[in-house]
Short mmCIF file of C-alpha atoms in Angstrom, two decimals:
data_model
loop_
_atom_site.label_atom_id
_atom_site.label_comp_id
_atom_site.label_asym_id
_atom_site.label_seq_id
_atom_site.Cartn_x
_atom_site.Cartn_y
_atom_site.Cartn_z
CA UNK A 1 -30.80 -15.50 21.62
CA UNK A 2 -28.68 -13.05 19.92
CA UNK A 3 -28.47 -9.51 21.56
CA UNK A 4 -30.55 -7.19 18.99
CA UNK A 5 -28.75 -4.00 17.75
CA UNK A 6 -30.82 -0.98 16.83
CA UNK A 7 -30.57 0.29 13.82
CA UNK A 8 -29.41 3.51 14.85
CA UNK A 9 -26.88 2.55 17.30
CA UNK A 10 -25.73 0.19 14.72
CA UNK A 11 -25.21 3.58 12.41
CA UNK A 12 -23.42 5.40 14.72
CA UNK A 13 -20.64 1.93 15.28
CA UNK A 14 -19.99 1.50 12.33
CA UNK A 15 -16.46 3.03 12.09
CA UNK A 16 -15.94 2.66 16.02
CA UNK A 17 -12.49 -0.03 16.87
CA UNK A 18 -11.00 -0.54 19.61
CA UNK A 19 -7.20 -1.42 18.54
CA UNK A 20 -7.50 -4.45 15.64
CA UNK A 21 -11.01 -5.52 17.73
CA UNK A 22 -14.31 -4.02 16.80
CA UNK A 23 -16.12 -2.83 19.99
CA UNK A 24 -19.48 -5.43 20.91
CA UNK A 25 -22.46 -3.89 21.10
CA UNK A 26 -22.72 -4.59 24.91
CA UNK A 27 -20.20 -1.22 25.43
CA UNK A 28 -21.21 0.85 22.53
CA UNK A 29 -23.03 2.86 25.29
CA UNK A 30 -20.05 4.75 26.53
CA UNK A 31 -18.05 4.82 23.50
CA UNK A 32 -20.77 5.94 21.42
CA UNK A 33 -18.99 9.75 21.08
CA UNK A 34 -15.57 8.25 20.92
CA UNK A 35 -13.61 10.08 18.22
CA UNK A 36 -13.64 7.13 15.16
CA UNK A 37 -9.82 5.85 14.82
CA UNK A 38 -9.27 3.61 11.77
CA UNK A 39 -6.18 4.65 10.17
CA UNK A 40 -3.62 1.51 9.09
CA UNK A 41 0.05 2.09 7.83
CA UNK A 42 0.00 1.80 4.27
CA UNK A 43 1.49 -1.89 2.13
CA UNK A 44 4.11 -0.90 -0.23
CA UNK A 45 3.67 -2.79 -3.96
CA UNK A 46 2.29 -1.93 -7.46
CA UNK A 47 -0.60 -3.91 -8.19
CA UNK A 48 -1.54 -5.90 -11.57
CA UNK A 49 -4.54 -4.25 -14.09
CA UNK A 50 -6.72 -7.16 -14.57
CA UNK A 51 -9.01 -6.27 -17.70
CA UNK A 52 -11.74 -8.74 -18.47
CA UNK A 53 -13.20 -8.52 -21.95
CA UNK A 54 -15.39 -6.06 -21.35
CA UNK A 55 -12.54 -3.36 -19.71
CA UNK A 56 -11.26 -0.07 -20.46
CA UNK A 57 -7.52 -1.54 -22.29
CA UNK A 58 -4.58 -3.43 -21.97
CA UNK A 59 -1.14 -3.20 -23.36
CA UNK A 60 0.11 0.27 -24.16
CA UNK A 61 -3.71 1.70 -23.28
CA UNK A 62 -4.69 3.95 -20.74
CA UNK A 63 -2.98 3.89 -16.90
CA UNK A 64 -4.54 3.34 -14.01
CA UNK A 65 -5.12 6.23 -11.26
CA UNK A 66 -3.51 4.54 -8.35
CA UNK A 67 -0.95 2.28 -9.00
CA UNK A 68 0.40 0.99 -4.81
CA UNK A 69 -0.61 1.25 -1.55
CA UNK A 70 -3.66 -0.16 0.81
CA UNK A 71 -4.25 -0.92 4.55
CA UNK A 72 -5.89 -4.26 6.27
CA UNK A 73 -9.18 -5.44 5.40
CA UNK A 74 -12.56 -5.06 6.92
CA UNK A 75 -16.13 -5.29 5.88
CA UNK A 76 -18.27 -3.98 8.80
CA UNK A 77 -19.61 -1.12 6.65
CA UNK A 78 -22.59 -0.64 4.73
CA UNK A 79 -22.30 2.63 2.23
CA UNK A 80 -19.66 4.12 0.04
CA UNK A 81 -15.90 4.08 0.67
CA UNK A 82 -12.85 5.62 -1.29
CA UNK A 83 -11.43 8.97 -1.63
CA UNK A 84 -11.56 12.51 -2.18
CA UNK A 85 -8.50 13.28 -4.52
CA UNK A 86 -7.48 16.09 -6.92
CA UNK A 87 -6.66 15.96 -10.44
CA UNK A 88 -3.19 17.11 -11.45
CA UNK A 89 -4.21 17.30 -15.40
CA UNK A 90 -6.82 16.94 -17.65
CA UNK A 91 -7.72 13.66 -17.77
CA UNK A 92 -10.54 11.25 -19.81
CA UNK A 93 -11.50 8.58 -17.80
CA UNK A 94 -12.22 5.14 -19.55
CA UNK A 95 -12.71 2.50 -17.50
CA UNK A 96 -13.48 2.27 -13.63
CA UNK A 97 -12.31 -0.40 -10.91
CA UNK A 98 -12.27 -2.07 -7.92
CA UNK A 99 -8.87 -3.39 -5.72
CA UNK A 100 -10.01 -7.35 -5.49
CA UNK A 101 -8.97 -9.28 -2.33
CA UNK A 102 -8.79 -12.89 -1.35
CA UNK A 103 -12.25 -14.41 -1.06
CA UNK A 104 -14.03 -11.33 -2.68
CA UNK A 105 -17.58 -12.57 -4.94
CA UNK A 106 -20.08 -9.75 -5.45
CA UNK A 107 -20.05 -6.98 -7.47
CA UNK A 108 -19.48 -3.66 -6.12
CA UNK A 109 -20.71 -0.14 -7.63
CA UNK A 110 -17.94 2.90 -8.11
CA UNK A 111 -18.43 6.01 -8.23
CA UNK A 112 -16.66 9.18 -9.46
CA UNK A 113 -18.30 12.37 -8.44
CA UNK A 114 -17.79 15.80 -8.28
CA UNK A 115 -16.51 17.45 -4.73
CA UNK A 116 -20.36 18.34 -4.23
CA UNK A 117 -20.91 14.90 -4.17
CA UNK A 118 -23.28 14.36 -7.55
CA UNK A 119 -22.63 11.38 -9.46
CA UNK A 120 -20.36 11.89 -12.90
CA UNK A 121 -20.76 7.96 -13.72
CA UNK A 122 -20.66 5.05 -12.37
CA UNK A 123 -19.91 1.03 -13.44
CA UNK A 124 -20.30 -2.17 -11.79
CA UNK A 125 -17.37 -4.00 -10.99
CA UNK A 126 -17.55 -8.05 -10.41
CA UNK A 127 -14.83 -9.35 -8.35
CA UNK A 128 -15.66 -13.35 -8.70
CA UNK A 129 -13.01 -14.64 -10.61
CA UNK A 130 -10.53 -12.52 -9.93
CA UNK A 131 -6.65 -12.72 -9.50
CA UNK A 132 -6.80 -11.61 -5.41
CA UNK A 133 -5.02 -7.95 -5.48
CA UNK A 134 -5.36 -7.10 -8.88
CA UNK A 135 -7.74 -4.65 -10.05
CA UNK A 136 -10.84 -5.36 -12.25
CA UNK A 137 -11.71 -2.23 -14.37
CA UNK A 138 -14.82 -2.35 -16.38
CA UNK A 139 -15.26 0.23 -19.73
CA UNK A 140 -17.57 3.50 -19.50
CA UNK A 141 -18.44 6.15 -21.64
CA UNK A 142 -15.25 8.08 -21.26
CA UNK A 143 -15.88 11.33 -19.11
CA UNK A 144 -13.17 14.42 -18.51
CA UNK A 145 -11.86 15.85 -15.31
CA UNK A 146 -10.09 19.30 -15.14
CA UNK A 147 -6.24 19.70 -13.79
CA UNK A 148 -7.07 20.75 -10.32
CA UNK A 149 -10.24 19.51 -9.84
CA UNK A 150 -11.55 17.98 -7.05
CA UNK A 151 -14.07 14.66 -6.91
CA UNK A 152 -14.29 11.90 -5.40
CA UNK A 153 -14.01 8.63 -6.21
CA UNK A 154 -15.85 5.31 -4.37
CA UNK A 155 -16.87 1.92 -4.31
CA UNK A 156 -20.67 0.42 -2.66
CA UNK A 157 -19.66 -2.20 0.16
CA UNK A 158 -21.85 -4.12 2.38
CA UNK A 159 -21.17 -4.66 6.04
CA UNK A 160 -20.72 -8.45 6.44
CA UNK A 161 -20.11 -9.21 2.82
CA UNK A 162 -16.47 -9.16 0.30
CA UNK A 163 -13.87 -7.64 2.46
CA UNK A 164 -12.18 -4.43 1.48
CA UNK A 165 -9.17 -2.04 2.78
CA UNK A 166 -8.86 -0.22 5.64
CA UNK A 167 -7.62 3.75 4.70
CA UNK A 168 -4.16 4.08 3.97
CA UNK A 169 -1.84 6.15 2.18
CA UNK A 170 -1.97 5.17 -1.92
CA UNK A 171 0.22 6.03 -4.68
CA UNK A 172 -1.41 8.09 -7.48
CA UNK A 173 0.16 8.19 -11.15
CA UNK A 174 -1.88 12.06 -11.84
CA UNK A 175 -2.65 13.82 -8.64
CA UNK A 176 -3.06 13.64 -5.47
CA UNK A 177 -5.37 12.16 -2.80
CA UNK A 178 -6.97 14.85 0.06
CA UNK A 179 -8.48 12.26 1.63
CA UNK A 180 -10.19 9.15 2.71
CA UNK A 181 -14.16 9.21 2.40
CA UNK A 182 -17.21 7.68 3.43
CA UNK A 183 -21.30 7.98 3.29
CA UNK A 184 -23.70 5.69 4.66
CA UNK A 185 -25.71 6.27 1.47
CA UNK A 186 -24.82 5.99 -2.22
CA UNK A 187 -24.32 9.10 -4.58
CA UNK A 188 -25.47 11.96 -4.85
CA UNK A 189 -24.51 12.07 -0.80
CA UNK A 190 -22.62 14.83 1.37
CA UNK A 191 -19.21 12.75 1.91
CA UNK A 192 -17.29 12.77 5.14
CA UNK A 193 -13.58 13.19 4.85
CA UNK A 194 -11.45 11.15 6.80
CA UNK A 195 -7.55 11.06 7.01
CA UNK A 196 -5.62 13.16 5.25
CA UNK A 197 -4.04 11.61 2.50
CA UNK A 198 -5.44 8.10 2.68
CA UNK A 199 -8.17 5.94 1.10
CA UNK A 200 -9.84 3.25 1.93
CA UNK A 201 -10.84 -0.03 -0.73
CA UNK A 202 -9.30 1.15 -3.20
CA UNK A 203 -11.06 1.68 -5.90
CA UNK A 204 -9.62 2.72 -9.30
CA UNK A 205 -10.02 4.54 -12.85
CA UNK A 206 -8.26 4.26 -16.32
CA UNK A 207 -7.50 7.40 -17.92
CA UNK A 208 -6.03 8.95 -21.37
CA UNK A 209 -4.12 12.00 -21.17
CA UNK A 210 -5.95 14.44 -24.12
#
């Protein structure tokens, strides 16, 4: 018979390792209050916009927000995941995206919200299909952010389902990341803030420069 979690231990493990092992449930007990540790070194290498019919642009349209950089995969989380960045001009965002990896099938919601946490929009993003480390933006209804503006941007994952990247430090082409983020709840949600710097998934916009 399998040993049977409860819920709210299972809440407070979720970003609990031990080295590159996840800790079992038989010693959560004393390493409940442990001080979460999840940081990776960041992968050097510019990653390829895929754009399906229904994204934001290709060719000479817009760029994408973060262009290199991600850490190793997991996917023992269930909530949001990302980043809490600042814009470094004013921006309209077209299109938003996910960072695809190797054996990735379900779709995955992204948010960009504002540093208070309330949603600004959102898209789906589909990942079956997809060329493994390549992005897949989807088209919105193009919003603006302000030059030196906070937000923060984040994709849904499921604990046990498509994998995703551990926080690391990411290249942006327009501002610059504060930090990695997380809620156990979609949008509109208080975020935490994790390391400095760092992101985890990643997920992705398209902008135009006004």
């Amino acid at each position: 018979m399998k040993h049977q979690v409860p819920s709210s231990m299972l809440r407070r493990r979720k970003f609990i390792k031990q080295g590159a092992l996840f800790v079992p449930a038989l010693f959560l007990p004393r390493l409940m209050d442990a001080t979460p540790t999840v940081r990776r070194p960041g992968i050097a290498g510019t990653y390829n916009h895929s754009m399906p019919a229904s994204g934001g642009g290709g060719g000479g349209g817009p760029a994408a927000f973060i262009v290199s950089g991600h850490g190793t995969s997991r996917n023992n989380f269930t909530g949001v995941v990302g980043c809490k960045f600042t814009a470094s001009a004013n921006m309209t965002v077209t299109a938003l995206g996910r960072l695809v990896l190797s054996g990735n099938t379900h779709t995955h919601v992204v948010f960009l919200c504002t540093a208070g946490g309330t949603i600004i929009t959102s898209q789906t993003i589909p990942t079956s299909g997809i060329t493994a480390d390549t992005y897949n933006f989807v088209s919105i209804t193009p919003v603006s952010l302000s030059s030196g503006t906070s937000y923060y941007l984040v994709s849904h994952e499921d604990s046990g389902l498509d994998s995703w990247y551990d926080q690391a430090a990411v290249t942006t082409s327009t501002g610059t990341i504060n930090n990695s983020a997380h809620a156990g709840s979609d949008p509109p949600v208080i975020f935490t803030n994790d390391a400095a710097g760092e992101c985890f998934v990643n997920p992705n916009f398209q902008y135009t420069i006004p």
